[in-house]
PDB file of C-alpha atoms in Angstrom:
ATOM      1  CA  UNK A   3      67.195   5.185  42.875  1.00  0.00           C
ATOM      2  CA  UNK A   4      63.990   4.762  44.840  1.00  0.00           C
ATOM      3  CA  UNK A   5      62.914   1.131  44.654  1.00  0.00           C
ATOM      4  CA  UNK A   6      59.842   1.549  46.849  1.00  0.00           C
ATOM      5  CA  UNK A   7      56.656   2.374  45.014  1.00  0.00           C
ATOM      6  CA  UNK A   8      54.779   5.535  45.876  1.00  0.00           C
ATOM      7  CA  UNK A   9      50.971   5.560  45.935  1.00  0.00           C
ATOM      8  CA  UNK A  10      49.230   8.818  45.140  1.00  0.00           C
ATOM      9  CA  UNK A  11      45.631   9.960  44.881  1.00  0.00           C
ATOM     10  CA  UNK A  12      45.373  12.322  41.910  1.00  0.00           C
ATOM     11  CA  UNK A  13      43.045  15.318  41.786  1.00  0.00           C
ATOM     12  CA  UNK A  14      43.303  15.550  37.987  1.00  0.00           C
ATOM     13  CA  UNK A  15      43.954  13.157  35.122  1.00  0.00           C
ATOM     14  CA  UNK A  16      47.623  13.784  34.221  1.00  0.00           C
ATOM     15  CA  UNK A  17      48.878  13.477  30.661  1.00  0.00           C
ATOM     16  CA  UNK A  18      51.429  10.865  31.811  1.00  0.00           C
ATOM     17  CA  UNK A  19      48.563   8.538  32.808  1.00  0.00           C
ATOM     18  CA  UNK A  20      46.844   9.055  29.476  1.00  0.00           C
ATOM     19  CA  UNK A  21      50.133   8.375  27.659  1.00  0.00           C
ATOM     20  CA  UNK A  22      50.642   5.154  29.653  1.00  0.00           C
ATOM     21  CA  UNK A  23      47.088   4.119  28.785  1.00  0.00           C
ATOM     22  CA  UNK A  24      47.600   4.887  25.088  1.00  0.00           C
ATOM     23  CA  UNK A  25      50.905   3.015  24.982  1.00  0.00           C
ATOM     24  CA  UNK A  26      50.057  -0.152  26.920  1.00  0.00           C
ATOM     25  CA  UNK A  27      46.330  -0.660  27.531  1.00  0.00           C
ATOM     26  CA  UNK A  28      44.767  -3.261  25.207  1.00  0.00           C
ATOM     27  CA  UNK A  29      41.800  -0.955  24.504  1.00  0.00           C
ATOM     28  CA  UNK A  30      43.011   2.568  25.333  1.00  0.00           C
ATOM     29  CA  UNK A  31      40.562   5.358  25.879  1.00  0.00           C
ATOM     30  CA  UNK A  32      40.473   8.393  23.639  1.00  0.00           C
ATOM     31  CA  UNK A  33      41.620  11.777  24.890  1.00  0.00           C
ATOM     32  CA  UNK A  34      37.974  12.870  24.881  1.00  0.00           C
ATOM     33  CA  UNK A  35      37.019   9.962  27.174  1.00  0.00           C
ATOM     34  CA  UNK A  36      39.775  10.885  29.629  1.00  0.00           C
ATOM     35  CA  UNK A  37      39.004  14.600  29.527  1.00  0.00           C
ATOM     36  CA  UNK A  38      35.283  13.872  30.052  1.00  0.00           C
ATOM     37  CA  UNK A  39      35.863  12.246  33.443  1.00  0.00           C
ATOM     38  CA  UNK A  40      34.513  13.953  36.537  1.00  0.00           C
ATOM     39  CA  UNK A  41      36.895  14.108  39.527  1.00  0.00           C
ATOM     40  CA  UNK A  42      33.806  14.037  41.774  1.00  0.00           C
ATOM     41  CA  UNK A  43      33.012  10.454  40.812  1.00  0.00           C
ATOM     42  CA  UNK A  44      36.149   9.163  39.066  1.00  0.00           C
ATOM     43  CA  UNK A  45      39.108   8.546  41.349  1.00  0.00           C
ATOM     44  CA  UNK A  46      42.584   8.071  39.920  1.00  0.00           C
ATOM     45  CA  UNK A  47      45.402   6.433  41.838  1.00  0.00           C
ATOM     46  CA  UNK A  48      48.970   6.299  40.555  1.00  0.00           C
ATOM     47  CA  UNK A  49      52.038   4.248  41.387  1.00  0.00           C
ATOM     48  CA  UNK A  50      55.512   5.632  40.778  1.00  0.00           C
ATOM     49  CA  UNK A  51      59.021   4.278  41.173  1.00  0.00           C
ATOM     50  CA  UNK A  52      61.522   7.073  41.584  1.00  0.00           C
ATOM     51  CA  UNK A  53      60.157   9.731  39.267  1.00  0.00           C
ATOM     52  CA  UNK A  54      58.637   7.285  36.774  1.00  0.00           C
ATOM     53  CA  UNK A  55      54.926   6.581  36.578  1.00  0.00           C
ATOM     54  CA  UNK A  56      54.585   2.795  36.329  1.00  0.00           C
ATOM     55  CA  UNK A  57      50.898   2.271  37.036  1.00  0.00           C
ATOM     56  CA  UNK A  58      47.462   3.702  37.490  1.00  0.00           C
ATOM     57  CA  UNK A  59      44.016   2.589  38.602  1.00  0.00           C
ATOM     58  CA  UNK A  60      40.789   4.388  37.843  1.00  0.00           C
ATOM     59  CA  UNK A  61      37.729   3.809  40.019  1.00  0.00           C
ATOM     60  CA  UNK A  62      34.244   5.231  39.940  1.00  0.00           C
ATOM     61  CA  UNK A  63      32.300   5.873  43.139  1.00  0.00           C
ATOM     62  CA  UNK A  64      30.376   8.684  44.745  1.00  0.00           C
ATOM     63  CA  UNK A  65      30.753  10.104  48.231  1.00  0.00           C
ATOM     64  CA  UNK A  66      28.532   8.059  50.497  1.00  0.00           C
ATOM     65  CA  UNK A  67      28.595   5.038  48.190  1.00  0.00           C
ATOM     66  CA  UNK A  68      29.958   1.790  49.654  1.00  0.00           C
ATOM     67  CA  UNK A  69      31.110   0.128  46.407  1.00  0.00           C
ATOM     68  CA  UNK A  70      33.969   1.110  44.105  1.00  0.00           C
ATOM     69  CA  UNK A  71      33.823   0.173  40.421  1.00  0.00           C
ATOM     70  CA  UNK A  72      37.267  -0.503  38.951  1.00  0.00           C
ATOM     71  CA  UNK A  73      37.235   0.930  35.441  1.00  0.00           C
ATOM     72  CA  UNK A  74      40.903   0.534  34.480  1.00  0.00           C
ATOM     73  CA  UNK A  75      44.144  -0.650  36.031  1.00  0.00           C
ATOM     74  CA  UNK A  76      47.564  -0.928  34.441  1.00  0.00           C
ATOM     75  CA  UNK A  77      51.137  -1.604  35.483  1.00  0.00           C
ATOM     76  CA  UNK A  78      53.798  -0.867  32.881  1.00  0.00           C
ATOM     77  CA  UNK A  79      54.624  -4.185  31.176  1.00  0.00           C
ATOM     78  CA  UNK A  80      58.306  -3.645  32.037  1.00  0.00           C
ATOM     79  CA  UNK A  81      57.336  -3.846  35.752  1.00  0.00           C
ATOM     80  CA  UNK A  82      54.880  -6.738  35.528  1.00  0.00           C
ATOM     81  CA  UNK A  83      56.032  -9.797  37.439  1.00  0.00           C
ATOM     82  CA  UNK A  84      58.137  -7.654  39.782  1.00  0.00           C
ATOM     83  CA  UNK A  85      55.607  -7.545  42.625  1.00  0.00           C
ATOM     84  CA  UNK A  86      54.720  -3.910  41.935  1.00  0.00           C
ATOM     85  CA  UNK A  87      51.165  -4.849  40.931  1.00  0.00           C
ATOM     86  CA  UNK A  88      50.549  -6.523  44.304  1.00  0.00           C
ATOM     87  CA  UNK A  89      52.098  -3.628  46.241  1.00  0.00           C
ATOM     88  CA  UNK A  90      49.990  -1.151  44.269  1.00  0.00           C
ATOM     89  CA  UNK A  91      46.852  -3.229  44.857  1.00  0.00           C
ATOM     90  CA  UNK A  92      47.592  -3.328  48.596  1.00  0.00           C
ATOM     91  CA  UNK A  93      47.832   0.470  48.676  1.00  0.00           C
ATOM     92  CA  UNK A  94      44.602   0.784  46.682  1.00  0.00           C
ATOM     93  CA  UNK A  95      42.713  -1.509  49.078  1.00  0.00           C
ATOM     94  CA  UNK A  96      44.002   0.381  52.117  1.00  0.00           C
ATOM     95  CA  UNK A  97      42.945   3.703  50.632  1.00  0.00           C
ATOM     96  CA  UNK A  98      39.481   2.495  49.628  1.00  0.00           C
ATOM     97  CA  UNK A  99      38.932   0.972  53.083  1.00  0.00           C
ATOM     98  CA  UNK A 100      39.951   4.244  54.721  1.00  0.00           C
ATOM     99  CA  UNK A 101      37.404   5.988  52.484  1.00  0.00           C
ATOM    100  CA  UNK A 102      34.617   3.861  54.036  1.00  0.00           C
ATOM    101  CA  UNK A 103      34.122   1.732  50.953  1.00  0.00           C
ATOM    102  CA  UNK A 104      33.094  -1.860  51.568  1.00  0.00           C
ATOM    103  CA  UNK A 105      33.572  -3.610  48.232  1.00  0.00           C
ATOM    104  CA  UNK A 106      35.041  -3.488  44.740  1.00  0.00           C
ATOM    105  CA  UNK A 107      33.626  -4.815  41.504  1.00  0.00           C
ATOM    106  CA  UNK A 108      34.842  -4.893  37.922  1.00  0.00           C
ATOM    107  CA  UNK A 109      34.237  -6.323  34.494  1.00  0.00           C
ATOM    108  CA  UNK A 110      36.990  -8.202  32.671  1.00  0.00           C
ATOM    109  CA  UNK A 111      37.038  -9.862  29.270  1.00  0.00           C
ATOM    110  CA  UNK A 112      36.352 -13.562  29.826  1.00  0.00           C
ATOM    111  CA  UNK A 113      39.285 -14.364  27.509  1.00  0.00           C
ATOM    112  CA  UNK A 114      41.803 -12.260  29.493  1.00  0.00           C
ATOM    113  CA  UNK A 115      43.333 -15.064  31.561  1.00  0.00           C
ATOM    114  CA  UNK A 116      46.237 -12.955  32.822  1.00  0.00           C
ATOM    115  CA  UNK A 117      43.970 -10.251  34.245  1.00  0.00           C
ATOM    116  CA  UNK A 118      41.571 -12.804  35.713  1.00  0.00           C
ATOM    117  CA  UNK A 119      44.519 -14.524  37.409  1.00  0.00           C
ATOM    118  CA  UNK A 120      45.749 -11.219  38.842  1.00  0.00           C
ATOM    119  CA  UNK A 121      42.303 -10.302  40.151  1.00  0.00           C
ATOM    120  CA  UNK A 122      41.964 -13.753  41.691  1.00  0.00           C
ATOM    121  CA  UNK A 123      45.292 -13.301  43.522  1.00  0.00           C
ATOM    122  CA  UNK A 124      43.971  -9.967  44.762  1.00  0.00           C
ATOM    123  CA  UNK A 125      40.928 -11.645  46.303  1.00  0.00           C
ATOM    124  CA  UNK A 126      38.244 -10.966  43.702  1.00  0.00           C
ATOM    125  CA  UNK A 127      35.865 -13.748  42.736  1.00  0.00           C
ATOM    126  CA  UNK A 128      33.660 -14.233  39.692  1.00  0.00           C
ATOM    127  CA  UNK A 129      29.973 -13.727  40.450  1.00  0.00           C
ATOM    128  CA  UNK A 130      28.588 -13.998  36.916  1.00  0.00           C
ATOM    129  CA  UNK A 131      29.265 -13.948  33.203  1.00  0.00           C
ATOM    130  CA  UNK A 132      27.661 -11.370  30.905  1.00  0.00           C
ATOM    131  CA  UNK A 133      27.361 -12.637  27.335  1.00  0.00           C
ATOM    132  CA  UNK A 134      28.436 -10.249  24.560  1.00  0.00           C
ATOM    133  CA  UNK A 135      29.062  -7.468  27.095  1.00  0.00           C
ATOM    134  CA  UNK A 136      31.711  -5.634  25.091  1.00  0.00           C
ATOM    135  CA  UNK A 137      31.136  -3.806  21.803  1.00  0.00           C
ATOM    136  CA  UNK A 138      33.257  -6.409  19.985  1.00  0.00           C
ATOM    137  CA  UNK A 139      30.914  -9.174  21.207  1.00  0.00           C
ATOM    138  CA  UNK A 140      33.264 -10.564  23.859  1.00  0.00           C
ATOM    139  CA  UNK A 141      31.836 -11.894  27.106  1.00  0.00           C
ATOM    140  CA  UNK A 142      32.665 -10.278  30.446  1.00  0.00           C
ATOM    141  CA  UNK A 143      33.171 -11.793  33.850  1.00  0.00           C
ATOM    142  CA  UNK A 144      31.882  -9.706  36.729  1.00  0.00           C
ATOM    143  CA  UNK A 145      34.197 -10.005  39.707  1.00  0.00           C
ATOM    144  CA  UNK A 146      33.854  -8.635  43.221  1.00  0.00           C
ATOM    145  CA  UNK A 147      35.479  -8.564  46.635  1.00  0.00           C
ATOM    146  CA  UNK A 148      34.757  -7.273  50.099  1.00  0.00           C
ATOM    147  CA  UNK A 149      37.349  -4.904  51.526  1.00  0.00           C
TER     148      UNK A 149
END
């Protein structure tokens, strides 16, 4: 069995990614939200082990832009803590750098300590807090990093 993760840039939004999102993401998107994405500005990266999809990351940026907005990232909970998240993140950073992007930013629920810890390990830092950012009233931390 292949134990080395494979990074791939997707040209579409495969059903397997949507299924992973529906199964494991704390606030999964609807099928309509996924199907409404534009491949011209929404860039999907996947991470597979063998033939199994174990992660995805969805960014938004336009050609000529220098900043990528991380919309969603997920590693299958069965693979969390295995180092796959860090390997996937390394591949993401390398790809974004090679695409002439200079920075990444994201929003994360201020109460999501696990995600904040992961992003911190990846090199992102908090630049501000947005009160009641999410529809449920939760605050968001805005985090960023230079590539």
